[in-house]
mmCIF file with all atom_site columns, C-alpha atoms in Angstrom:
data_model
loop_
_atom_site.group_PDB
_atom_site.id
_atom_site.type_symbol
_atom_site.label_atom_id
_atom_site.label_alt_id
_atom_site.label_comp_id
_atom_site.label_asym_id
_atom_site.label_entity_id
_atom_site.label_seq_id
_atom_site.pdbx_PDB_ins_code
_atom_site.Cartn_x
_atom_site.Cartn_y
_atom_site.Cartn_z
_atom_site.occupancy
_atom_site.B_iso_or_equiv
_atom_site.pdbx_formal_charge
_atom_site.auth_seq_id
_atom_site.auth_comp_id
_atom_site.auth_asym_id
_atom_site.auth_atom_id
_atom_site.pdbx_PDB_model_num
ATOM 1   C CA . MET P 1 1   ? 39.593 -79.708 19.877  1.00 45.00 ? 1   MET P CA 1
ATOM 2   C CA . MET P 1 2   ? 39.220 -79.545 23.655  1.00 44.00 ? 2   MET P CA 1
ATOM 3   C CA . LYS P 1 3   ? 37.195 -82.788 23.694  1.00 48.00 ? 3   LYS P CA 1
ATOM 4   C CA . LEU P 1 4   ? 39.903 -84.498 21.648  1.00 39.00 ? 4   LEU P CA 1
ATOM 5   C CA . ALA P 1 5   ? 42.560 -83.232 24.044  1.00 40.00 ? 5   ALA P CA 1
ATOM 6   C CA . LYS P 1 6   ? 40.659 -84.715 27.011  1.00 45.00 ? 6   LYS P CA 1
ATOM 7   C CA . ILE P 1 7   ? 40.498 -88.106 25.290  1.00 44.00 ? 7   ILE P CA 1
ATOM 8   C CA . PHE P 1 8   ? 44.257 -88.078 24.690  1.00 37.00 ? 8   PHE P CA 1
ATOM 9   C CA . HIS P 1 9   ? 44.867 -86.935 28.266  1.00 40.00 ? 9   HIS P CA 1
ATOM 10  C CA . CYS P 1 10  ? 42.881 -89.918 29.620  1.00 49.00 ? 10  CYS P CA 1
ATOM 11  C CA . LYS P 1 11  ? 45.221 -92.189 27.660  1.00 43.00 ? 11  LYS P CA 1
ATOM 12  C CA . GLY P 1 12  ? 48.284 -90.658 29.280  1.00 45.00 ? 12  GLY P CA 1
ATOM 13  C CA . PHE P 1 13  ? 49.190 -88.103 26.613  1.00 39.00 ? 13  PHE P CA 1
ATOM 14  C CA . HIS P 1 14  ? 49.888 -84.433 27.329  1.00 41.00 ? 14  HIS P CA 1
ATOM 15  C CA . VAL P 1 15  ? 48.456 -81.932 24.863  1.00 39.00 ? 15  VAL P CA 1
ATOM 16  C CA . THR P 1 16  ? 49.764 -78.376 24.437  1.00 40.00 ? 16  THR P CA 1
ATOM 17  C CA . PHE P 1 17  ? 47.733 -75.738 22.610  1.00 40.00 ? 17  PHE P CA 1
ATOM 18  C CA . VAL P 1 18  ? 49.662 -73.131 20.645  1.00 41.00 ? 18  VAL P CA 1
ATOM 19  C CA . ASN P 1 19  ? 48.412 -69.675 21.625  1.00 45.00 ? 19  ASN P CA 1
ATOM 20  C CA . THR P 1 20  ? 48.415 -68.163 18.157  1.00 54.00 ? 20  THR P CA 1
ATOM 21  C CA . GLU P 1 21  ? 47.166 -64.663 17.383  1.00 58.00 ? 21  GLU P CA 1
ATOM 22  C CA . TYR P 1 22  ? 44.116 -66.231 15.744  1.00 57.00 ? 22  TYR P CA 1
ATOM 23  C CA . ASN P 1 23  ? 43.290 -68.289 18.856  1.00 65.00 ? 23  ASN P CA 1
ATOM 24  C CA . HIS P 1 24  ? 43.662 -65.160 20.970  1.00 64.00 ? 24  HIS P CA 1
ATOM 25  C CA . ARG P 1 25  ? 41.078 -63.343 18.841  1.00 76.00 ? 25  ARG P CA 1
ATOM 26  C CA . ARG P 1 26  ? 38.660 -66.268 19.090  1.00 79.00 ? 26  ARG P CA 1
ATOM 27  C CA . LEU P 1 27  ? 38.962 -66.316 22.880  1.00 87.00 ? 27  LEU P CA 1
ATOM 28  C CA . TRP P 1 28  ? 38.545 -62.534 23.030  1.00 94.00 ? 28  TRP P CA 1
ATOM 29  C CA . LEU P 1 29  ? 35.294 -62.709 21.051  1.00 96.00 ? 29  LEU P CA 1
ATOM 30  C CA . ARG P 1 30  ? 34.049 -65.658 23.088  1.00 93.00 ? 30  ARG P CA 1
ATOM 31  C CA . GLY P 1 31  ? 34.045 -63.534 26.218  1.00 88.00 ? 31  GLY P CA 1
ATOM 32  C CA . ARG P 1 32  ? 31.744 -60.871 24.715  1.00 96.00 ? 32  ARG P CA 1
ATOM 33  C CA . GLU P 1 33  ? 27.966 -60.588 24.832  1.00 97.00 ? 33  GLU P CA 1
ATOM 34  C CA . PRO P 1 34  ? 26.002 -61.357 21.640  1.00 97.00 ? 34  PRO P CA 1
ATOM 35  C CA . ARG P 1 35  ? 25.894 -58.460 19.164  1.00 97.00 ? 35  ARG P CA 1
ATOM 36  C CA . SER P 1 36  ? 28.173 -56.310 21.329  1.00 98.00 ? 36  SER P CA 1
ATOM 37  C CA . VAL P 1 37  ? 31.301 -56.006 19.144  1.00 98.00 ? 37  VAL P CA 1
ATOM 38  C CA . VAL P 1 38  ? 32.025 -53.771 16.154  1.00 99.00 ? 38  VAL P CA 1
ATOM 39  C CA . TYR P 1 39  ? 34.277 -55.479 13.614  1.00 99.00 ? 39  TYR P CA 1
ATOM 40  C CA . VAL P 1 40  ? 36.432 -53.095 11.531  1.00 99.00 ? 40  VAL P CA 1
ATOM 41  C CA . ASN P 1 41  ? 38.314 -54.144 8.407   1.00 98.00 ? 41  ASN P CA 1
ATOM 42  C CA . TYR P 1 42  ? 39.137 -52.017 5.350   1.00 98.00 ? 42  TYR P CA 1
ATOM 43  C CA . GLY P 1 43  ? 40.437 -54.896 3.242   1.00 96.00 ? 43  GLY P CA 1
ATOM 44  C CA . SER P 1 44  ? 43.899 -55.434 1.792   1.00 95.00 ? 44  SER P CA 1
ATOM 45  C CA . ILE P 1 45  ? 44.148 -52.434 -0.576  1.00 94.00 ? 45  ILE P CA 1
ATOM 46  C CA . THR P 1 46  ? 42.291 -49.502 0.992   1.00 96.00 ? 46  THR P CA 1
ATOM 47  C CA . THR P 1 47  ? 44.451 -46.669 2.318   1.00 97.00 ? 47  THR P CA 1
ATOM 48  C CA . MET P 1 48  ? 43.600 -43.507 4.229   1.00 97.00 ? 48  MET P CA 1
ATOM 49  C CA . SER P 1 49  ? 45.253 -40.386 5.574   1.00 97.00 ? 49  SER P CA 1
ATOM 50  C CA . GLY P 1 50  ? 46.710 -40.221 9.053   1.00 96.00 ? 50  GLY P CA 1
ATOM 51  C CA . GLN P 1 51  ? 43.933 -37.822 10.072  1.00 97.00 ? 51  GLN P CA 1
ATOM 52  C CA . GLU P 1 52  ? 41.240 -40.206 8.833   1.00 98.00 ? 52  GLU P CA 1
ATOM 53  C CA . LEU P 1 53  ? 42.812 -42.981 10.912  1.00 97.00 ? 53  LEU P CA 1
ATOM 54  C CA . VAL P 1 54  ? 42.671 -40.745 13.982  1.00 97.00 ? 54  VAL P CA 1
ATOM 55  C CA . GLU P 1 55  ? 39.025 -39.818 13.335  1.00 98.00 ? 55  GLU P CA 1
ATOM 56  C CA . PHE P 1 56  ? 38.025 -43.457 12.967  1.00 98.00 ? 56  PHE P CA 1
ATOM 57  C CA . ALA P 1 57  ? 39.987 -44.304 16.127  1.00 98.00 ? 57  ALA P CA 1
ATOM 58  C CA . TRP P 1 58  ? 38.219 -41.721 18.267  1.00 98.00 ? 58  TRP P CA 1
ATOM 59  C CA . GLY P 1 59  ? 34.840 -42.553 16.774  1.00 98.00 ? 59  GLY P CA 1
ATOM 60  C CA . LEU P 1 60  ? 35.378 -46.143 17.866  1.00 98.00 ? 60  LEU P CA 1
ATOM 61  C CA . ALA P 1 61  ? 36.761 -45.118 21.252  1.00 98.00 ? 61  ALA P CA 1
ATOM 62  C CA . ASN P 1 62  ? 33.812 -42.837 21.998  1.00 98.00 ? 62  ASN P CA 1
ATOM 63  C CA . CYS P 1 63  ? 31.027 -45.160 20.808  1.00 98.00 ? 63  CYS P CA 1
ATOM 64  C CA . GLY P 1 64  ? 31.120 -47.206 24.011  1.00 96.00 ? 64  GLY P CA 1
ATOM 65  C CA . TYR P 1 65  ? 31.120 -50.596 22.291  1.00 98.00 ? 65  TYR P CA 1
ATOM 66  C CA . ASP P 1 66  ? 33.859 -53.217 22.169  1.00 98.00 ? 66  ASP P CA 1
ATOM 67  C CA . PHE P 1 67  ? 35.613 -53.476 18.828  1.00 98.00 ? 67  PHE P CA 1
ATOM 68  C CA . LEU P 1 68  ? 37.966 -55.716 16.873  1.00 98.00 ? 68  LEU P CA 1
ATOM 69  C CA . TRP P 1 69  ? 39.987 -53.582 14.458  1.00 98.00 ? 69  TRP P CA 1
ATOM 70  C CA . ILE P 1 70  ? 42.201 -54.961 11.698  1.00 97.00 ? 70  ILE P CA 1
ATOM 71  C CA . VAL P 1 71  ? 44.962 -52.391 11.156  1.00 96.00 ? 71  VAL P CA 1
ATOM 72  C CA . ARG P 1 72  ? 47.462 -53.148 8.395   1.00 96.00 ? 72  ARG P CA 1
ATOM 73  C CA . ASN P 1 73  ? 50.908 -51.557 8.608   1.00 93.00 ? 73  ASN P CA 1
ATOM 74  C CA . ASP P 1 74  ? 50.347 -49.946 5.200   1.00 95.00 ? 74  ASP P CA 1
ATOM 75  C CA . LEU P 1 75  ? 46.824 -48.697 5.941   1.00 97.00 ? 75  LEU P CA 1
ATOM 76  C CA . VAL P 1 76  ? 47.979 -45.065 6.035   1.00 96.00 ? 76  VAL P CA 1
ATOM 77  C CA . LYS P 1 77  ? 49.115 -43.591 2.721   1.00 94.00 ? 77  LYS P CA 1
ATOM 78  C CA . GLY P 1 78  ? 52.897 -43.126 2.633   1.00 92.00 ? 78  GLY P CA 1
ATOM 79  C CA . ASP P 1 79  ? 53.364 -43.901 6.308   1.00 92.00 ? 79  ASP P CA 1
ATOM 80  C CA . THR P 1 80  ? 53.043 -46.589 8.974   1.00 91.00 ? 80  THR P CA 1
ATOM 81  C CA . ALA P 1 81  ? 49.668 -46.857 10.672  1.00 91.00 ? 81  ALA P CA 1
ATOM 82  C CA . VAL P 1 82  ? 50.210 -45.563 14.213  1.00 89.00 ? 82  VAL P CA 1
ATOM 83  C CA . LEU P 1 83  ? 47.378 -44.825 16.628  1.00 92.00 ? 83  LEU P CA 1
ATOM 84  C CA . PRO P 1 84  ? 47.699 -41.905 19.070  1.00 89.00 ? 84  PRO P CA 1
ATOM 85  C CA . PRO P 1 85  ? 48.962 -43.000 22.530  1.00 91.00 ? 85  PRO P CA 1
ATOM 86  C CA . GLU P 1 86  ? 46.030 -41.287 24.259  1.00 94.00 ? 86  GLU P CA 1
ATOM 87  C CA . PHE P 1 87  ? 43.667 -43.588 22.337  1.00 94.00 ? 87  PHE P CA 1
ATOM 88  C CA . LEU P 1 88  ? 44.853 -46.667 24.236  1.00 89.00 ? 88  LEU P CA 1
ATOM 89  C CA . GLU P 1 89  ? 43.735 -45.813 27.780  1.00 91.00 ? 89  GLU P CA 1
ATOM 90  C CA . PRO P 1 90  ? 39.991 -45.194 27.160  1.00 92.00 ? 90  PRO P CA 1
ATOM 91  C CA . THR P 1 91  ? 39.761 -48.347 25.017  1.00 96.00 ? 91  THR P CA 1
ATOM 92  C CA . LYS P 1 92  ? 41.660 -50.627 27.375  1.00 93.00 ? 92  LYS P CA 1
ATOM 93  C CA . GLY P 1 93  ? 39.815 -53.903 27.887  1.00 93.00 ? 93  GLY P CA 1
ATOM 94  C CA . ARG P 1 94  ? 37.297 -53.385 25.092  1.00 95.00 ? 94  ARG P CA 1
ATOM 95  C CA . CYS P 1 95  ? 39.547 -53.087 22.043  1.00 96.00 ? 95  CYS P CA 1
ATOM 96  C CA . LEU P 1 96  ? 41.520 -55.729 20.163  1.00 96.00 ? 96  LEU P CA 1
ATOM 97  C CA . LEU P 1 97  ? 43.883 -54.624 17.390  1.00 96.00 ? 97  LEU P CA 1
ATOM 98  C CA . ALA P 1 98  ? 45.264 -57.122 14.881  1.00 95.00 ? 98  ALA P CA 1
ATOM 99  C CA . SER P 1 99  ? 46.880 -57.116 11.441  1.00 94.00 ? 99  SER P CA 1
ATOM 100 C CA . TRP P 1 100 ? 44.823 -60.016 10.036  1.00 94.00 ? 100 TRP P CA 1
ATOM 101 C CA . CYS P 1 101 ? 41.944 -62.314 10.886  1.00 95.00 ? 101 CYS P CA 1
ATOM 102 C CA . GLU P 1 102 ? 39.823 -65.069 9.386   1.00 95.00 ? 102 GLU P CA 1
ATOM 103 C CA . GLN P 1 103 ? 37.077 -62.650 8.437   1.00 97.00 ? 103 GLN P CA 1
ATOM 104 C CA . GLU P 1 104 ? 34.259 -65.055 7.643   1.00 96.00 ? 104 GLU P CA 1
ATOM 105 C CA . ALA P 1 105 ? 34.642 -66.781 11.025  1.00 96.00 ? 105 ALA P CA 1
ATOM 106 C CA . VAL P 1 106 ? 34.685 -63.431 12.824  1.00 97.00 ? 106 VAL P CA 1
ATOM 107 C CA . LEU P 1 107 ? 31.561 -62.177 11.044  1.00 98.00 ? 107 LEU P CA 1
ATOM 108 C CA . ARG P 1 108 ? 29.706 -65.379 11.908  1.00 97.00 ? 108 ARG P CA 1
ATOM 109 C CA . HIS P 1 109 ? 30.573 -65.097 15.590  1.00 97.00 ? 109 HIS P CA 1
ATOM 110 C CA . GLU P 1 110 ? 27.534 -64.234 17.708  1.00 97.00 ? 110 GLU P CA 1
ATOM 111 C CA . ALA P 1 111 ? 29.424 -61.427 19.469  1.00 98.00 ? 111 ALA P CA 1
ATOM 112 C CA . VAL P 1 112 ? 29.737 -59.332 16.296  1.00 98.00 ? 112 VAL P CA 1
ATOM 113 C CA . GLY P 1 113 ? 26.951 -56.790 15.844  1.00 99.00 ? 113 GLY P CA 1
ATOM 114 C CA . ALA P 1 114 ? 28.233 -54.455 13.127  1.00 99.00 ? 114 ALA P CA 1
ATOM 115 C CA . PHE P 1 115 ? 30.809 -54.421 10.343  1.00 99.00 ? 115 PHE P CA 1
ATOM 116 C CA . LEU P 1 116 ? 32.707 -51.245 9.381   1.00 99.00 ? 116 LEU P CA 1
ATOM 117 C CA . THR P 1 117 ? 33.870 -52.083 5.864   1.00 99.00 ? 117 THR P CA 1
ATOM 118 C CA . HIS P 1 118 ? 35.388 -50.743 2.633   1.00 98.00 ? 118 HIS P CA 1
ATOM 119 C CA . CYS P 1 119 ? 32.602 -52.571 0.747   1.00 98.00 ? 119 CYS P CA 1
ATOM 120 C CA . GLY P 1 120 ? 34.736 -54.972 -1.278  1.00 97.00 ? 120 GLY P CA 1
ATOM 121 C CA . TRP P 1 121 ? 32.549 -57.642 -2.864  1.00 96.00 ? 121 TRP P CA 1
ATOM 122 C CA . ASN P 1 122 ? 33.889 -60.554 -0.803  1.00 96.00 ? 122 ASN P CA 1
ATOM 123 C CA . SER P 1 123 ? 33.405 -58.579 2.398   1.00 98.00 ? 123 SER P CA 1
ATOM 124 C CA . MET P 1 124 ? 29.888 -57.625 1.356   1.00 97.00 ? 124 MET P CA 1
ATOM 125 C CA . MET P 1 125 ? 28.908 -61.224 0.662   1.00 95.00 ? 125 MET P CA 1
ATOM 126 C CA . GLU P 1 126 ? 30.450 -62.481 3.912   1.00 97.00 ? 126 GLU P CA 1
ATOM 127 C CA . GLY P 1 127 ? 28.708 -59.780 5.931   1.00 98.00 ? 127 GLY P CA 1
ATOM 128 C CA . LEU P 1 128 ? 25.412 -60.374 4.144   1.00 96.00 ? 128 LEU P CA 1
ATOM 129 C CA . SER P 1 129 ? 25.565 -64.140 4.710   1.00 95.00 ? 129 SER P CA 1
ATOM 130 C CA . ALA P 1 130 ? 26.375 -63.642 8.386   1.00 97.00 ? 130 ALA P CA 1
ATOM 131 C CA . GLY P 1 131 ? 23.466 -61.237 8.873   1.00 98.00 ? 131 GLY P CA 1
ATOM 132 C CA . VAL P 1 132 ? 25.668 -58.396 10.132  1.00 99.00 ? 132 VAL P CA 1
ATOM 133 C CA . PRO P 1 133 ? 24.575 -54.790 9.355   1.00 99.00 ? 133 PRO P CA 1
ATOM 134 C CA . MET P 1 134 ? 27.292 -52.631 7.820   1.00 99.00 ? 134 MET P CA 1
ATOM 135 C CA . LEU P 1 135 ? 28.884 -49.224 8.175   1.00 99.00 ? 135 LEU P CA 1
ATOM 136 C CA . CYS P 1 136 ? 30.102 -48.399 4.685   1.00 99.00 ? 136 CYS P CA 1
ATOM 137 C CA . TRP P 1 137 ? 33.232 -46.468 3.731   1.00 98.00 ? 137 TRP P CA 1
ATOM 138 C CA . PRO P 1 138 ? 33.925 -47.389 0.073   1.00 97.00 ? 138 PRO P CA 1
ATOM 139 C CA . PHE P 1 139 ? 37.389 -46.681 -1.298  1.00 93.00 ? 139 PHE P CA 1
ATOM 140 C CA . PHE P 1 140 ? 37.301 -47.083 -5.093  1.00 92.00 ? 140 PHE P CA 1
ATOM 141 C CA . ALA P 1 141 ? 35.984 -48.978 -8.144  1.00 91.00 ? 141 ALA P CA 1
ATOM 142 C CA . GLU P 1 142 ? 32.879 -51.132 -7.587  1.00 96.00 ? 142 GLU P CA 1
ATOM 143 C CA . GLN P 1 143 ? 32.890 -50.443 -3.848  1.00 97.00 ? 143 GLN P CA 1
ATOM 144 C CA . GLU P 1 144 ? 30.754 -47.316 -4.352  1.00 97.00 ? 144 GLU P CA 1
ATOM 145 C CA . THR P 1 145 ? 28.125 -49.414 -6.129  1.00 98.00 ? 145 THR P CA 1
ATOM 146 C CA . ASN P 1 146 ? 28.303 -52.116 -3.459  1.00 98.00 ? 146 ASN P CA 1
ATOM 147 C CA . SER P 1 147 ? 27.812 -49.484 -0.773  1.00 98.00 ? 147 SER P CA 1
ATOM 148 C CA . ARG P 1 148 ? 24.749 -48.117 -2.545  1.00 98.00 ? 148 ARG P CA 1
ATOM 149 C CA . TYR P 1 149 ? 23.199 -51.576 -2.714  1.00 97.00 ? 149 TYR P CA 1
ATOM 150 C CA . ALA P 1 150 ? 23.846 -52.185 0.988   1.00 98.00 ? 150 ALA P CA 1
ATOM 151 C CA . CYS P 1 151 ? 22.529 -48.791 2.099   1.00 98.00 ? 151 CYS P CA 1
ATOM 152 C CA . VAL P 1 152 ? 19.721 -48.105 -0.392  1.00 97.00 ? 152 VAL P CA 1
ATOM 153 C CA . GLU P 1 153 ? 18.605 -51.291 -2.127  1.00 97.00 ? 153 GLU P CA 1
ATOM 154 C CA . TRP P 1 154 ? 19.057 -53.860 0.651   1.00 97.00 ? 154 TRP P CA 1
ATOM 155 C CA . GLY P 1 155 ? 18.632 -51.583 3.663   1.00 98.00 ? 155 GLY P CA 1
ATOM 156 C CA . ILE P 1 156 ? 21.394 -53.220 5.692   1.00 98.00 ? 156 ILE P CA 1
ATOM 157 C CA . GLY P 1 157 ? 24.038 -50.487 5.571   1.00 98.00 ? 157 GLY P CA 1
ATOM 158 C CA . MET P 1 158 ? 24.722 -46.898 6.558   1.00 98.00 ? 158 MET P CA 1
ATOM 159 C CA . GLU P 1 159 ? 27.375 -44.663 4.968   1.00 98.00 ? 159 GLU P CA 1
ATOM 160 C CA . VAL P 1 160 ? 30.089 -43.040 7.063   1.00 98.00 ? 160 VAL P CA 1
ATOM 161 C CA . GLY P 1 161 ? 30.711 -40.371 4.402   1.00 95.00 ? 161 GLY P CA 1
ATOM 162 C CA . ASP P 1 162 ? 33.801 -39.340 2.456   1.00 94.00 ? 162 ASP P CA 1
ATOM 163 C CA . ASP P 1 163 ? 34.834 -36.672 4.956   1.00 96.00 ? 163 ASP P CA 1
ATOM 164 C CA . VAL P 1 164 ? 35.457 -38.739 8.086   1.00 98.00 ? 164 VAL P CA 1
ATOM 165 C CA . HIS P 1 165 ? 34.525 -37.158 11.418  1.00 98.00 ? 165 HIS P CA 1
ATOM 166 C CA . ARG P 1 166 ? 34.702 -38.928 14.778  1.00 98.00 ? 166 ARG P CA 1
ATOM 167 C CA . GLU P 1 167 ? 31.262 -37.642 15.803  1.00 98.00 ? 167 GLU P CA 1
ATOM 168 C CA . VAL P 1 168 ? 29.681 -39.172 12.690  1.00 98.00 ? 168 VAL P CA 1
ATOM 169 C CA . VAL P 1 169 ? 31.521 -42.474 13.149  1.00 99.00 ? 169 VAL P CA 1
ATOM 170 C CA . GLU P 1 170 ? 30.376 -42.633 16.778  1.00 99.00 ? 170 GLU P CA 1
ATOM 171 C CA . ALA P 1 171 ? 26.764 -41.781 15.909  1.00 98.00 ? 171 ALA P CA 1
ATOM 172 C CA . ARG P 1 172 ? 26.594 -44.309 13.067  1.00 98.00 ? 172 ARG P CA 1
ATOM 173 C CA . ILE P 1 173 ? 27.944 -47.092 15.273  1.00 99.00 ? 173 ILE P CA 1
ATOM 174 C CA . ARG P 1 174 ? 25.492 -46.302 18.068  1.00 99.00 ? 174 ARG P CA 1
ATOM 175 C CA . GLU P 1 175 ? 22.569 -46.351 15.626  1.00 98.00 ? 175 GLU P CA 1
ATOM 176 C CA . VAL P 1 176 ? 23.537 -49.609 13.928  1.00 98.00 ? 176 VAL P CA 1
ATOM 177 C CA . MET P 1 177 ? 24.335 -51.389 17.186  1.00 98.00 ? 177 MET P CA 1
ATOM 178 C CA . GLY P 1 178 ? 21.456 -50.241 19.367  1.00 97.00 ? 178 GLY P CA 1
ATOM 179 C CA . GLY P 1 179 ? 19.268 -47.681 17.619  1.00 97.00 ? 179 GLY P CA 1
ATOM 180 C CA . GLU P 1 180 ? 15.497 -48.185 17.852  1.00 96.00 ? 180 GLU P CA 1
ATOM 181 C CA . GLY P 1 181 ? 14.759 -46.482 14.535  1.00 96.00 ? 181 GLY P CA 1
ATOM 182 C CA . VAL P 1 182 ? 16.881 -46.956 11.427  1.00 97.00 ? 182 VAL P CA 1
ATOM 183 C CA . GLY P 1 183 ? 19.308 -49.243 13.249  1.00 98.00 ? 183 GLY P CA 1
ATOM 184 C CA . LYS P 1 184 ? 16.589 -51.634 14.386  1.00 98.00 ? 184 LYS P CA 1
ATOM 185 C CA . GLU P 1 185 ? 15.240 -51.920 10.844  1.00 98.00 ? 185 GLU P CA 1
ATOM 186 C CA . MET P 1 186 ? 18.762 -52.528 9.501   1.00 98.00 ? 186 MET P CA 1
ATOM 187 C CA . ARG P 1 187 ? 19.295 -55.353 11.966  1.00 98.00 ? 187 ARG P CA 1
ATOM 188 C CA . ARG P 1 188 ? 15.972 -56.911 10.978  1.00 98.00 ? 188 ARG P CA 1
ATOM 189 C CA . LYS P 1 189 ? 16.747 -56.728 7.266   1.00 98.00 ? 189 LYS P CA 1
ATOM 190 C CA . ALA P 1 190 ? 20.273 -58.069 7.801   1.00 98.00 ? 190 ALA P CA 1
ATOM 191 C CA . ALA P 1 191 ? 18.795 -61.153 9.478   1.00 98.00 ? 191 ALA P CA 1
ATOM 192 C CA . GLU P 1 192 ? 16.368 -61.610 6.566   1.00 98.00 ? 192 GLU P CA 1
ATOM 193 C CA . TRP P 1 193 ? 19.139 -61.359 3.976   1.00 96.00 ? 193 TRP P CA 1
ATOM 194 C CA . SER P 1 194 ? 21.178 -63.906 5.901   1.00 97.00 ? 194 SER P CA 1
ATOM 195 C CA . GLU P 1 195 ? 18.313 -66.406 5.652   1.00 95.00 ? 195 GLU P CA 1
ATOM 196 C CA . ILE P 1 196 ? 17.996 -65.730 1.916   1.00 93.00 ? 196 ILE P CA 1
ATOM 197 C CA . ALA P 1 197 ? 21.737 -66.265 1.434   1.00 89.00 ? 197 ALA P CA 1
ATOM 198 C CA . VAL P 1 198 ? 21.677 -69.550 3.348   1.00 86.00 ? 198 VAL P CA 1
ATOM 199 C CA . ARG P 1 199 ? 18.775 -70.858 1.273   1.00 88.00 ? 199 ARG P CA 1
ATOM 200 C CA . ALA P 1 200 ? 20.460 -69.804 -1.975  1.00 82.00 ? 200 ALA P CA 1
ATOM 201 C CA . THR P 1 201 ? 23.785 -71.453 -1.186  1.00 78.00 ? 201 THR P CA 1
ATOM 202 C CA . THR P 1 202 ? 22.966 -74.553 0.844   1.00 78.00 ? 202 THR P CA 1
ATOM 203 C CA . GLN P 1 203 ? 19.482 -75.818 0.025   1.00 76.00 ? 203 GLN P CA 1
ATOM 204 C CA . PRO P 1 204 ? 18.501 -77.892 -3.024  1.00 77.00 ? 204 PRO P CA 1
ATOM 205 C CA . GLY P 1 205 ? 17.087 -75.616 -5.682  1.00 73.00 ? 205 GLY P CA 1
ATOM 206 C CA . GLY P 1 206 ? 18.799 -72.571 -4.200  1.00 75.00 ? 206 GLY P CA 1
ATOM 207 C CA . ARG P 1 207 ? 19.729 -69.936 -6.765  1.00 76.00 ? 207 ARG P CA 1
ATOM 208 C CA . SER P 1 208 ? 23.485 -70.045 -6.131  1.00 74.00 ? 208 SER P CA 1
ATOM 209 C CA . LEU P 1 209 ? 23.590 -73.838 -6.268  1.00 71.00 ? 209 LEU P CA 1
ATOM 210 C CA . ALA P 1 210 ? 21.481 -73.816 -9.440  1.00 76.00 ? 210 ALA P CA 1
ATOM 211 C CA . ASN P 1 211 ? 23.839 -71.310 -11.074 1.00 80.00 ? 211 ASN P CA 1
ATOM 212 C CA . LEU P 1 212 ? 26.858 -73.378 -10.069 1.00 76.00 ? 212 LEU P CA 1
ATOM 213 C CA . GLU P 1 213 ? 25.310 -76.551 -11.482 1.00 79.00 ? 213 GLU P CA 1
ATOM 214 C CA . SER P 1 214 ? 24.488 -74.683 -14.697 1.00 82.00 ? 214 SER P CA 1
ATOM 215 C CA . LEU P 1 215 ? 28.106 -73.542 -14.961 1.00 82.00 ? 215 LEU P CA 1
ATOM 216 C CA . PHE P 1 216 ? 29.384 -77.100 -14.517 1.00 80.00 ? 216 PHE P CA 1
ATOM 217 C CA . LYS P 1 217 ? 27.012 -78.336 -17.215 1.00 83.00 ? 217 LYS P CA 1
ATOM 218 C CA . ASP P 1 218 ? 28.149 -75.614 -19.632 1.00 82.00 ? 218 ASP P CA 1
ATOM 219 C CA . VAL P 1 219 ? 31.824 -76.386 -18.983 1.00 85.00 ? 219 VAL P CA 1
ATOM 220 C CA . LEU P 1 220 ? 31.307 -80.128 -19.431 1.00 81.00 ? 220 LEU P CA 1
ATOM 221 C CA . LEU P 1 221 ? 29.267 -79.576 -22.590 1.00 76.00 ? 221 LEU P CA 1
ATOM 222 C CA . THR P 1 222 ? 31.960 -77.321 -24.042 1.00 81.00 ? 222 THR P CA 1
ATOM 223 C CA . ALA P 1 223 ? 34.672 -79.836 -23.145 1.00 74.00 ? 223 ALA P CA 1
ATOM 224 C CA . THR P 1 224 ? 32.666 -82.646 -24.758 1.00 78.00 ? 224 THR P CA 1
ATOM 225 C CA . LYS P 1 225 ? 32.281 -80.644 -27.959 1.00 75.00 ? 225 LYS P CA 1
ATOM 226 C CA . ILE P 1 226 ? 36.007 -79.886 -28.088 1.00 78.00 ? 226 ILE P CA 1
ATOM 227 C CA . VAL P 1 227 ? 36.976 -83.523 -27.523 1.00 71.00 ? 227 VAL P CA 1
ATOM 228 C CA . GLY P 1 228 ? 34.347 -84.736 -29.973 1.00 62.00 ? 228 GLY P CA 1
#
């Protein structure tokens, strides 16, 4: 976009960029070191208590890492999501709060080093493809199963636990982001799974592409039989 703007400018045109909330988030991430930001998003349905919100907030504040936190207005059950005023000062300059983001683009940004998630399937697949290790806090339905796969089967996740405590949140983040034991192994496995996902979805003969082609063939065959 910037290159295009320069071309137009050389021809005598003036180009104005709209500073949208999305552009602001992109610029904020661009100024961070690789793998230095914790991305937090509980999806569009998950709710929590006001106390759980506070515990997550202080866990993030005390971890020492920058973080991008998606906070919906209806995130807290029966109330508006409001963070304690004293939370703002210690996180000034290293925290960005927003109500929405283009999640896949955020997860693929080199600055993002961990993903605190509710373990919805779309979020799991986007995090897996991006090679970002996860902090898992499942809410309901299949999210518990997804969390188990991430933490036990795939080795790329770590559970926060049902009873949220700021000390646990802080410790989990520190381990995933910079730990030399479990965290280091999680980061290695996350990178491996990302490579597997790329091969499956983009390369000829990849499993996802093969399944998609098989689906198309089945649909076309069924349609041919109906028409015939």
